[in-house]
Amino acid sequence: MNETLKKYFRMNRLPHIWCPGCGNGIVVGALVRAIDKLGLNPDKTSIISGIGCSSRSSGYLNFDTVHTAHGRALTFATGLKLARPDLNVIVLTGDGDATAIGGNHFIHAARRNIDLTTIVFNNNIYGMTGGQYSPLTPTHSKATTSPYGHIENPFDITELAKASGASYVARGTTYHTLELINLIADAISHKGFSVVEAITACPISFGRQNKLGNAPAMMKWQKENTISVKAASKLPAEQLAGKVVIGELYRRQAPEYTAEYQKVIDRVTGGNGQ
Amino acid sequence: MSQTMLVQGNHACALGALAAGVRFFAGYPITPSTEIAEILAKELPKVGGKFIQMEDEIASMGAICGASLGGFKAITATSGPGFSLMQELIGYASLAEIPLVIVNVQRGGPSTGQPTSPSQSDVMQARWGSHGDRGVIALVPSSVQESYQLMIDAVNLAERFRTPVIFLMDEVVGHMREKLVIPKTTPTIINRRKPEPGELPYAPGPDGVPALPPFGEGYHFHVTGLIHDETGFPTGSPEVTEKTIKRLHQKLENNMDEILRYDELHSADAEYLIISYGCSARSAEEAVRMAREKGIKAGLLRLISIWPFPSDLIEEKCARVKKVFVAEMNYGQVTGEVTKVLGRSKVQPVLRVDTQMITPRQILEAITREGN
């Protein structure tokens, strides 16, 4: 590991618990590089996670960290950020954590446009429990709970975030690491609810069941099946079928929740509120 | 100067929270607790505090956990169905040792039940509603005045013992209007202890309570709902697990002198002792007066702190009485606990589950029947 990045990790908590070939470490690597790039004060930065493989990240990171209950990371983060707008609050969550059990919290945090940065590690599966389908498992895929092929439709996390009111939405992959760092940095810098969907391979619990090959093969899939926002904008819709668009997908300036609440305090106290 | 007003118990509870230093509320509307949210939505910003209406009661609990970790005194308020939804994170707050107060203005249940009617049927849920073994503090006010003062105690106890405290009101106490006198003297306020340099975030002090620093001051500590050691990080160790589970109980049980609260009326020479709490204790008090007028030596032991259950107190107070009557608006939740202490032959339940208040006459009749 790059020596300058070690300060962001609780080195005595490593090695991590993730399986060989898991992409979660790449996403966490991108996060700390983004934090480093922005020069965030680690004392004023909190990392909040849910439950699942990716949510174990919070324990490895050297900040004030909360490993909350399944699906509830955004609720803790909302309370912390509203109480303490001076803190940078970053939420690490998985696809099941964020959009199944935590789906209601996800859309409401987006609706409030509260200044949280949410990184959704999307590995298309429940990894920690051994490969059950999530709301991001593609139709027809196999999971231990869809042994005959999955019959449900997946969410598009970025569309869900955008429709719910998020003011910064991006998608990256563990193959496109440098871009992922930049997307996360932009998301943290953005004032408002920002979502980065990070596509990450789960060779053990998802790849094996679906014969997707080993970790490098799954990363190669990310390379071959994604298209940048810029390139996609030049193509007709029919040529985009089956392609995953990556990059900054949406950004708008909108009133941010904690700032609006401060205005309420200022209004009712005549500017004497804390 | 002291201030006198005519308000509902819910209003008094909200004012008590503010007086205790609560500066964060997250909740979801539910009868019969909603006034607490409405009053705090109006009052909190006036003192620089924060109010948020969340998408449900699960989220409300998460938000107050987050705010408390940020160093704020934080509460929520709900009723039965919402209390059920909160149980997961009440357990989280117990294990992660996050100071909070959860107000439950009880309605009749189960399920949506009787939303606008009184009940005291969440006593056991307050104790056992969340999965796993853990200690719990629950306080029960029986008047508007007490809803104010006891709420200050609830917030103080949460901070003192680094634990969620259940403030178990009922629809009658929550909605009735009575005189509230806000004393001119500033109440005693307890704030959570900050760790000494080098002190681990989950290393208990001699009283079994660890210190809690706020986020954002460079402590860089980890909070988890997994069983953890003194560093705060998860461990699978059977020894640490046992130590933690025992400590979550013992930090309360070993400090009952700070937690135990009760009131009594004519208990010294009582032959017949009524044990009651909350709104039912109001009827019990009247029943004692009526019995005494008839020359029956009746007395009242009113439980104010209901969890940890005051077994020693009950054993002591009931040692010389002929019969104990437990008056409560449920199917016998505290009756069962009293029976555990005194045995079945000595305990007579006076119960009501039809949404109507237990009347003084109902209790008096039970005593009279026994006396004959």
XYZ file of C-alpha atoms in Angstrom:
646
model
C 0.000 0.000 0.000
C 1.031 3.543 -0.789
C 2.615 4.872 2.435
C 0.726 8.179 2.296
C -2.584 6.340 2.326
C -1.825 4.204 5.381
C -2.963 6.948 7.720
C -6.511 6.504 6.452
C -6.581 2.868 7.508
C -6.651 1.157 10.870
C -3.722 -0.983 9.881
C -4.189 -3.243 12.917
C -7.660 -4.196 11.616
C -6.237 -5.534 8.345
C -6.213 -7.914 6.539
C -9.847 -7.534 5.551
C -12.419 -10.315 5.547
C -13.212 -10.172 1.819
C -12.843 -13.174 -0.503
C -10.028 -13.489 -3.050
C -10.898 -11.444 -6.131
C -13.463 -9.272 -4.367
C -13.626 -5.737 -5.746
C -14.567 -4.049 -2.471
C -10.980 -3.204 -1.645
C -10.631 -1.329 -4.937
C -13.655 0.814 -4.087
C -12.308 1.531 -0.590
C -8.934 2.333 -2.190
C -10.675 4.780 -4.514
C -12.480 6.346 -1.545
C -9.327 7.030 0.471
C -7.572 8.391 -2.621
C -10.527 10.721 -3.172
C -10.394 11.799 0.485
C -6.652 12.348 0.153
C -7.065 14.277 -3.091
C -9.613 16.585 -1.456
C -7.503 16.950 1.692
C -10.489 16.257 3.972
C -9.767 16.609 7.673
C -9.983 13.023 8.987
C -11.121 14.354 12.394
C -14.132 15.953 10.718
C -15.010 13.019 8.507
C -17.314 10.182 9.565
C -17.892 6.933 7.732
C -21.237 5.215 8.222
C -21.989 1.756 6.839
C -24.797 -0.767 6.936
C -24.510 -4.539 7.060
C -23.002 -6.791 4.425
C -19.603 -7.404 2.874
C -18.962 -3.846 1.714
C -20.278 -2.374 4.958
C -17.389 -4.016 6.800
C -15.257 -1.251 5.247
C -16.039 1.187 8.044
C -14.066 -0.893 10.542
C -10.902 -0.658 8.446
C -11.003 3.113 8.008
C -9.333 5.455 10.467
C -12.107 7.973 11.081
C -15.080 8.129 13.415
C -16.987 5.152 12.030
C -20.344 3.468 12.564
C -21.184 -0.021 11.410
C -24.952 0.335 11.794
C -27.779 -2.178 11.357
C -28.804 -3.712 8.032
C -30.218 -1.044 5.730
C -30.026 1.729 8.298
C -26.767 3.507 7.479
C -28.528 6.448 5.850
C -30.751 6.993 8.887
C -27.768 7.237 11.240
C -25.996 9.436 8.699
C -29.028 11.718 8.401
C -29.175 12.193 12.176
C -25.441 12.763 12.457
C -25.298 15.222 9.553
C -28.317 17.204 10.734
C -26.882 17.383 14.259
C -23.373 18.106 13.013
C -23.350 19.825 9.608
C -19.648 20.563 10.220
C -18.807 16.904 9.574
C -18.254 15.248 6.194
C -20.493 12.191 6.347
C -19.815 9.367 3.903
C -22.070 6.322 3.680
C -20.772 2.963 2.469
C -23.466 0.471 1.584
C -24.134 -2.518 -0.650
C -26.805 -3.018 -3.303
C -29.031 -5.076 -1.003
C -28.378 -2.875 2.021
C -29.171 0.331 0.110
C -32.042 -0.689 -2.139
C -33.833 -3.630 -0.462
C -33.935 -3.368 3.325
C -32.744 0.237 3.177
C -34.664 1.231 0.045
C -37.099 3.500 1.822
C -34.292 5.338 3.600
C -32.424 5.666 0.296
C -35.246 7.438 -1.531
C -36.047 9.697 1.409
C -32.441 10.736 2.004
C -32.301 11.573 -1.711
C -35.598 13.455 -1.507
C -34.294 15.639 1.340
C -31.116 16.372 -0.615
C -29.161 16.151 2.634
C -25.417 16.575 2.184
C -24.342 12.942 2.412
C -22.108 11.043 0.019
C -23.404 7.533 -0.563
C -21.241 4.946 -2.255
C -23.251 1.887 -3.241
C -20.983 -1.125 -3.761
C -23.002 -2.973 -6.399
C -21.920 -6.594 -6.684
C -25.386 -7.771 -7.785
C -25.760 -10.243 -4.925
C -25.929 -10.795 -1.169
C -22.355 -11.927 -0.674
C -22.065 -12.237 3.082
C -24.938 -14.688 3.366
C -23.607 -16.680 0.424
C -25.215 -15.598 -2.827
C -28.912 -14.775 -2.560
C -30.526 -12.456 -5.117
C -30.624 -8.719 -4.415
C -32.625 -5.930 -6.078
C -29.623 -5.552 -8.397
C -29.387 -9.174 -9.491
C -29.969 -9.212 -13.258
C -33.048 -11.056 -14.544
C -32.310 -14.714 -15.470
C -29.210 -14.801 -13.259
C -28.741 -17.598 -10.800
C -28.623 -17.058 -7.097
C -29.004 -19.572 -4.275
C -32.566 -18.260 -3.892
C -33.216 -18.215 -7.642
C -31.797 -21.639 -8.589
C -33.936 -21.771 -11.758
C -33.032 -18.260 -12.896
C -34.102 -14.920 -11.474
C -37.538 -13.702 -12.604
C -37.503 -10.221 -11.038
C -36.349 -6.973 -12.639
C -33.376 -5.132 -11.172
C -33.357 -1.506 -10.062
C -31.228 1.052 -11.807
C -29.668 2.647 -8.717
C -28.729 5.824 -10.539
C -32.219 6.361 -11.984
C -33.740 5.610 -8.572
C -31.451 8.172 -6.952
C -32.119 10.802 -9.590
C -35.895 10.323 -9.564
C -35.909 10.516 -5.765
C -34.132 13.850 -5.655
C -30.399 13.177 -5.413
C -28.480 16.138 -6.801
C -25.310 14.290 -7.850
C -25.438 10.832 -9.424
C -22.572 8.870 -10.934
C -21.612 5.315 -11.790
C -18.156 3.838 -11.901
C -16.498 0.438 -11.853
C -13.533 -1.165 -10.172
C -11.935 -1.560 -13.614
C -12.040 2.206 -14.222
C -10.265 2.987 -10.955
C -8.926 6.450 -11.735
C -12.328 7.604 -12.903
C -13.923 6.099 -9.774
C -11.579 8.181 -7.588
C -12.620 11.327 -9.440
C -16.320 10.490 -9.274
C -16.134 9.886 -5.510
C -14.164 13.115 -5.013
C -16.771 15.045 -7.015
C -19.557 13.404 -5.026
C -17.945 14.393 -1.710
C -17.370 17.961 -2.934
C -20.966 18.281 -4.080
C -23.298 20.000 -1.582
C -26.371 17.802 -1.446
C -27.242 14.128 -1.591
C -24.776 12.415 -3.888
C -24.750 8.816 -4.999
C -21.934 6.875 -6.647
C -22.819 3.389 -7.796
C -19.573 1.432 -7.822
C -19.833 -1.763 -9.840
C -17.666 -4.338 -8.142
C -17.105 -8.007 -8.877
C -18.118 -10.797 -6.529
C -16.436 -13.798 -8.161
C -17.201 -16.171 -5.291
C -20.877 -15.657 -4.499
C -22.151 -14.256 -7.816
C -19.565 -15.141 -10.465
C -19.305 -18.842 -9.688
C -23.056 -19.455 -9.796
C -23.313 -17.664 -13.116
C -20.105 -18.996 -14.703
C -18.726 -15.488 -15.171
C -15.135 -16.571 -14.774
C -12.536 -15.471 -12.274
C -11.920 -11.988 -10.914
C -9.905 -10.715 -13.889
C -12.593 -12.038 -16.236
C -15.275 -10.213 -14.295
C -13.249 -7.002 -14.399
C -12.785 -7.497 -18.118
C -16.560 -7.684 -18.346
C -16.684 -4.243 -16.729
C -14.294 -2.937 -19.363
C -16.158 -4.453 -22.303
C -19.722 -3.729 -21.274
C -19.465 -0.140 -20.137
C -19.513 3.053 -22.136
C -18.668 6.559 -21.010
C -21.384 9.202 -20.699
C -19.700 11.173 -23.462
C -19.516 8.272 -25.906
C -23.042 7.174 -25.022
C -24.418 10.631 -25.783
C -23.298 10.240 -29.380
C -24.955 6.874 -29.927
C -28.592 6.159 -30.762
C -30.526 4.341 -28.037
C -30.632 1.003 -29.880
C -26.840 0.821 -29.935
C -26.727 1.326 -26.167
C -28.736 -1.798 -25.404
C -26.876 -3.958 -22.902
C -24.295 -1.247 -22.256
C -23.723 0.194 -18.798
C -23.150 3.936 -18.897
C -20.436 5.179 -16.537
C -19.327 8.618 -15.433
C -21.150 11.591 -13.975
C -24.768 10.962 -14.945
C -26.555 13.840 -13.277
C -25.820 16.977 -11.329
C -27.922 19.912 -10.268
C -27.685 22.695 -7.734
C -30.516 22.475 -5.235
C -31.206 23.649 -1.675
C -29.430 21.371 0.790
C -31.333 20.095 3.822
C -29.049 21.065 6.721
C -28.460 24.518 5.235
C -32.213 24.996 4.891
C -32.708 23.881 8.496
C -30.104 26.408 9.629
C -32.116 29.085 7.849
C -35.152 28.023 9.901
C -33.102 28.348 13.097
C -31.829 31.749 12.024
C -35.353 32.868 11.190
C -36.930 31.835 14.501
C -34.029 33.012 16.655
C -33.444 36.232 14.760
C -29.937 35.006 14.005
C -29.115 34.066 17.584
C -29.312 30.285 17.101
C -26.178 28.181 17.365
C -39.773 32.717 39.061
C -41.556 29.426 38.699
C -43.964 29.153 35.806
C -47.408 27.585 36.068
C -49.374 26.312 33.098
C -52.251 24.029 32.218
C -50.935 21.497 29.706
C -51.151 17.915 28.491
C -48.709 15.250 29.671
C -47.262 15.112 26.162
C -46.569 18.838 26.344
C -44.950 18.473 29.760
C -42.809 15.625 28.420
C -41.583 17.823 25.549
C -40.801 20.689 27.943
C -38.982 18.289 30.255
C -36.872 17.114 27.326
C -35.915 20.694 26.492
C -35.096 21.431 30.133
C -32.911 18.315 30.222
C -30.862 19.640 27.314
C -32.376 17.600 24.490
C -31.493 19.337 21.237
C -32.443 16.685 18.691
C -35.706 14.932 17.937
C -36.485 12.527 15.103
C -39.875 10.891 14.887
C -42.872 9.802 12.893
C -46.451 10.903 13.607
C -48.499 8.442 15.637
C -51.435 8.810 17.995
C -51.364 9.361 20.945
C -47.807 10.713 20.973
C -47.870 13.212 18.099
C -48.075 16.359 20.256
C -44.555 15.688 21.506
C -43.246 15.885 17.924
C -45.371 18.926 17.128
C -44.196 20.865 20.169
C -40.545 20.002 19.606
C -40.807 20.883 15.892
C -41.795 24.333 17.064
C -39.512 24.706 20.083
C -36.228 23.044 19.092
C -35.131 25.539 16.419
C -35.738 28.351 18.920
C -32.888 26.985 21.029
C -30.666 26.021 18.111
C -31.858 22.413 18.244
C -32.858 20.159 15.370
C -36.130 18.400 14.553
C -36.712 15.987 11.714
C -39.745 13.956 10.727
C -38.358 10.733 9.311
C -39.900 8.282 6.846
C -40.760 5.770 9.567
C -39.953 4.816 13.140
C -36.973 2.681 12.146
C -35.410 5.723 10.513
C -36.312 7.855 13.528
C -34.323 5.556 15.789
C -31.387 5.565 13.361
C -31.407 9.351 13.212
C -31.346 9.779 16.984
C -28.525 7.209 17.232
C -26.548 9.271 14.707
C -27.306 12.564 16.453
C -26.374 11.151 19.850
C -23.034 9.959 18.470
C -22.593 13.517 17.230
C -22.762 14.609 20.874
C -26.401 15.691 21.003
C -28.983 14.645 23.578
C -31.540 13.016 21.320
C -34.998 11.517 21.741
C -37.928 10.124 19.785
C -41.588 9.609 20.669
C -44.021 7.008 19.433
C -46.798 4.582 20.338
C -47.225 0.785 20.116
C -46.860 0.084 16.371
C -43.960 2.532 16.087
C -42.388 1.105 19.226
C -42.453 -2.317 17.555
C -40.599 -0.920 14.536
C -38.012 0.733 16.775
C -37.035 -2.434 18.596
C -34.207 -3.393 16.243
C -32.316 -0.172 16.805
C -33.215 0.050 20.497
C -31.204 -3.165 20.770
C -28.468 -1.571 18.684
C -28.343 1.408 21.039
C -28.197 -0.954 24.024
C -25.213 -2.851 22.664
C -23.436 0.139 21.129
C -24.226 2.028 24.368
C -25.735 5.118 22.793
C -27.612 7.420 25.202
C -31.172 8.042 23.978
C -34.708 8.366 25.284
C -37.594 6.642 23.529
C -40.985 7.947 24.630
C -43.796 5.422 24.148
C -47.227 6.864 24.800
C -49.021 3.544 25.075
C -52.253 2.785 23.234
C -54.202 -0.454 23.166
C -52.796 -3.266 21.075
C -51.943 -5.640 19.515
C -51.337 -4.290 15.999
C -53.056 -0.992 15.194
C -55.219 -1.822 18.191
C -57.050 1.068 19.834
C -55.096 4.108 18.685
C -56.895 6.735 20.734
C -57.452 4.728 23.912
C -55.275 4.154 26.926
C -53.447 0.980 27.763
C -50.380 -0.138 29.670
C -49.700 -3.173 27.570
C -46.162 -2.372 26.396
C -44.480 -2.935 29.758
C -43.042 -6.247 28.630
C -42.163 -4.929 25.184
C -40.175 -2.166 26.857
C -38.183 -4.890 28.578
C -38.031 -7.685 26.037
C -39.075 -6.134 22.726
C -35.647 -6.189 21.132
C -33.882 -9.465 20.487
C -31.034 -10.582 22.713
C -30.221 -10.159 26.387
C -29.646 -6.651 27.622
C -30.478 -4.379 30.519
C -33.149 -1.729 30.158
C -34.237 1.346 32.080
C -37.933 2.244 31.825
C -39.652 5.060 33.708
C -43.410 5.548 34.070
C -44.948 8.939 34.908
C -48.462 9.118 36.300
C -49.200 12.850 36.092
C -48.498 15.859 33.936
C -46.126 17.293 36.530
C -44.247 14.017 36.696
C -44.075 13.792 32.890
C -41.952 16.945 33.052
C -39.675 16.095 35.953
C -39.258 12.405 35.181
C -38.379 13.187 31.565
C -35.412 15.171 32.862
C -34.456 12.112 34.908
C -34.865 9.883 31.834
C -32.452 12.000 29.788
C -30.030 12.161 32.715
C -30.119 8.386 33.229
C -29.505 7.785 29.510
C -26.408 9.985 29.680
C -25.285 8.587 33.028
C -25.521 4.939 32.027
C -24.897 5.319 28.276
C -28.048 3.440 27.432
C -31.434 3.905 25.788
C -34.123 4.765 28.344
C -37.775 3.960 27.690
C -40.169 6.664 28.890
C -43.373 4.698 29.205
C -46.327 7.041 29.200
C -49.930 6.110 28.466
C -52.731 7.805 26.563
C -54.359 9.159 29.732
C -51.204 10.739 31.113
C -50.219 11.921 27.622
C -53.493 13.613 26.795
C -54.935 14.796 30.110
C -54.466 18.416 31.105
C -53.247 19.248 34.574
C -51.339 21.972 36.264
C -47.641 21.985 35.492
C -45.316 24.029 37.647
C -41.911 24.554 36.111
C -39.618 25.226 39.059
C -37.486 28.334 38.989
C -34.418 26.359 40.010
C -32.337 24.930 37.180
C -32.647 21.142 37.156
C -29.641 18.930 37.777
C -28.261 17.933 34.393
C -26.025 14.929 33.777
C -23.813 14.856 30.704
C -22.085 11.786 29.330
C -18.539 11.289 30.495
C -15.808 11.955 27.948
C -12.883 9.524 27.940
C -9.585 10.366 29.595
C -6.572 10.364 27.248
C -5.852 6.775 26.263
C -9.150 5.458 27.672
C -10.737 2.964 25.281
C -14.232 3.789 23.983
C -15.796 0.604 25.346
C -13.693 0.086 28.458
C -16.079 0.352 31.397
C -15.325 2.564 34.356
C -15.565 1.084 37.864
C -19.341 1.571 37.666
C -19.535 -0.537 34.488
C -20.194 2.460 32.241
C -17.748 3.367 29.463
C -17.074 6.988 28.489
C -18.415 8.338 25.190
C -16.673 10.970 23.097
C -18.600 12.830 20.394
C -17.758 12.351 16.751
C -15.696 15.059 15.134
C -13.085 15.542 17.863
C -10.379 13.232 16.599
C -11.117 10.123 18.667
C -11.622 8.028 15.501
C -13.531 5.319 17.312
C -15.682 2.552 15.882
C -19.288 1.847 16.768
C -20.868 -1.476 15.834
C -23.880 -3.639 16.594
C -21.622 -6.690 16.597
C -20.377 -7.891 19.950
C -17.168 -5.930 20.456
C -14.298 -5.699 22.886
C -13.129 -2.630 24.776
C -11.671 -1.136 21.614
C -15.137 -1.174 20.017
C -14.135 -3.667 17.312
C -16.003 -6.928 16.717
C -14.821 -10.143 18.264
C -16.093 -13.705 18.271
C -14.578 -14.393 21.673
C -16.920 -16.303 24.014
C -15.269 -14.633 27.033
C -15.768 -11.104 25.686
C -19.338 -11.945 24.665
C -20.208 -13.169 28.141
C -18.519 -10.192 29.777
C -20.365 -7.744 27.522
C -23.810 -9.296 27.960
C -23.356 -9.427 31.730
C -22.097 -5.855 31.871
C -25.096 -4.537 29.903
C -27.269 -5.865 32.739
C -24.988 -5.213 35.673
C -24.188 -1.592 34.869
C -27.868 -0.986 35.699
C -28.544 -3.655 38.345
C -25.485 -2.635 40.365
C -26.539 1.017 40.363
C -30.165 0.651 41.412
C -29.661 3.327 44.066
C -29.418 5.823 41.207
C -32.193 4.324 39.085
C -34.873 3.180 41.532
C -37.821 5.547 41.809
C -41.125 4.894 43.556
C -43.784 6.569 45.601
C -45.967 5.243 48.423
C -49.140 6.133 50.220
C -50.133 4.681 53.609
C -47.848 1.729 53.013
C -46.299 1.639 56.503
C -49.245 -0.012 58.261
C -51.016 -1.424 55.188
C -52.593 -4.857 55.363
C -53.571 -4.618 51.719
C -51.042 -3.087 49.354
C -51.850 -1.977 45.834
C -48.975 -1.975 43.364
C -49.679 0.230 40.377
C -48.094 2.707 37.981
C -48.915 5.313 35.340
C -52.566 6.280 34.917
C -53.803 3.253 36.908
C -51.964 4.521 39.969
C -54.240 7.575 39.966
C -57.232 5.295 40.509
C -55.275 3.243 43.010
C -54.542 6.361 45.032
C -58.253 7.159 45.226
C -59.035 3.539 46.084
C -56.647 3.760 49.056
C -58.442 6.873 50.317
C -61.846 5.201 49.927
C -60.640 2.068 51.708
C -59.158 4.041 54.593
C -62.499 5.844 55.020
C -64.050 2.440 55.466
C -61.414 1.572 58.031
C -59.565 -0.836 55.728
C -55.803 -0.568 56.060
C -54.933 -0.167 52.382
C -51.772 1.326 50.942
C -50.174 2.038 47.584
C -46.754 1.322 46.174
C -46.462 3.278 42.937
C -43.707 2.122 40.636
C -41.969 4.962 38.816
C -38.906 3.085 37.584
C -40.356 -0.159 36.248
C -37.223 -1.638 34.642
C -34.920 -2.948 36.014
C -37.800 -4.459 37.936
C -37.701 -3.354 41.598
C -37.907 -6.893 43.002
C -36.028 -6.087 46.228
C -38.267 -3.122 46.918
C -41.408 -5.190 46.383
C -40.125 -7.969 48.605
C -39.408 -5.452 51.358
C -42.632 -3.461 51.087
C -44.858 -6.508 50.868
C -43.230 -8.536 53.653
C -45.907 -7.733 56.243
C -49.009 -7.201 54.103
C -51.795 -9.791 53.853
C -52.469 -9.376 50.187
C -51.040 -7.477 47.233
C -53.249 -6.098 44.466
C -51.622 -5.243 41.157
C -53.724 -2.700 39.277
C -52.777 -2.300 35.629
C -54.346 -1.845 32.199
C -53.126 -4.992 30.525
C -53.458 -8.782 30.830
C -51.181 -8.983 33.829
C -47.708 -7.928 32.720
C -46.473 -6.470 36.018
C -48.672 -8.921 37.944
C -46.456 -11.664 36.553
C -43.307 -9.933 37.731
C -44.744 -9.317 41.195
C -45.833 -12.963 41.363
C -42.268 -14.010 40.579
C -41.184 -12.150 43.712
C -44.049 -12.927 46.112
C -45.609 -16.140 44.841
C -49.092 -16.648 43.423
C -51.028 -16.955 46.658
C -50.258 -13.453 47.823
C -50.948 -11.590 44.580
C -54.356 -10.576 43.242
C -54.530 -8.913 39.800
C -56.917 -6.029 39.114
C -56.759 -5.797 35.357
C -58.552 -4.037 32.566
C -58.059 -4.497 28.819
C -61.238 -2.879 27.475
C -59.672 0.578 26.874
C -61.484 2.005 29.903
C -59.619 3.303 32.926
C -59.457 1.092 35.958
C -61.786 2.818 38.425
C -61.067 3.367 42.125
C -64.263 1.407 42.839
C -63.004 -1.602 40.855
C -59.866 -1.728 42.975
C -61.785 -1.072 46.187
C -64.162 -3.922 45.412
C -61.253 -6.297 44.935
C -59.862 -5.281 48.327
C -63.249 -5.491 50.012
C -63.856 -8.972 48.597
C -60.541 -10.086 50.019
C -61.234 -8.460 53.394
C -64.496 -10.291 53.808
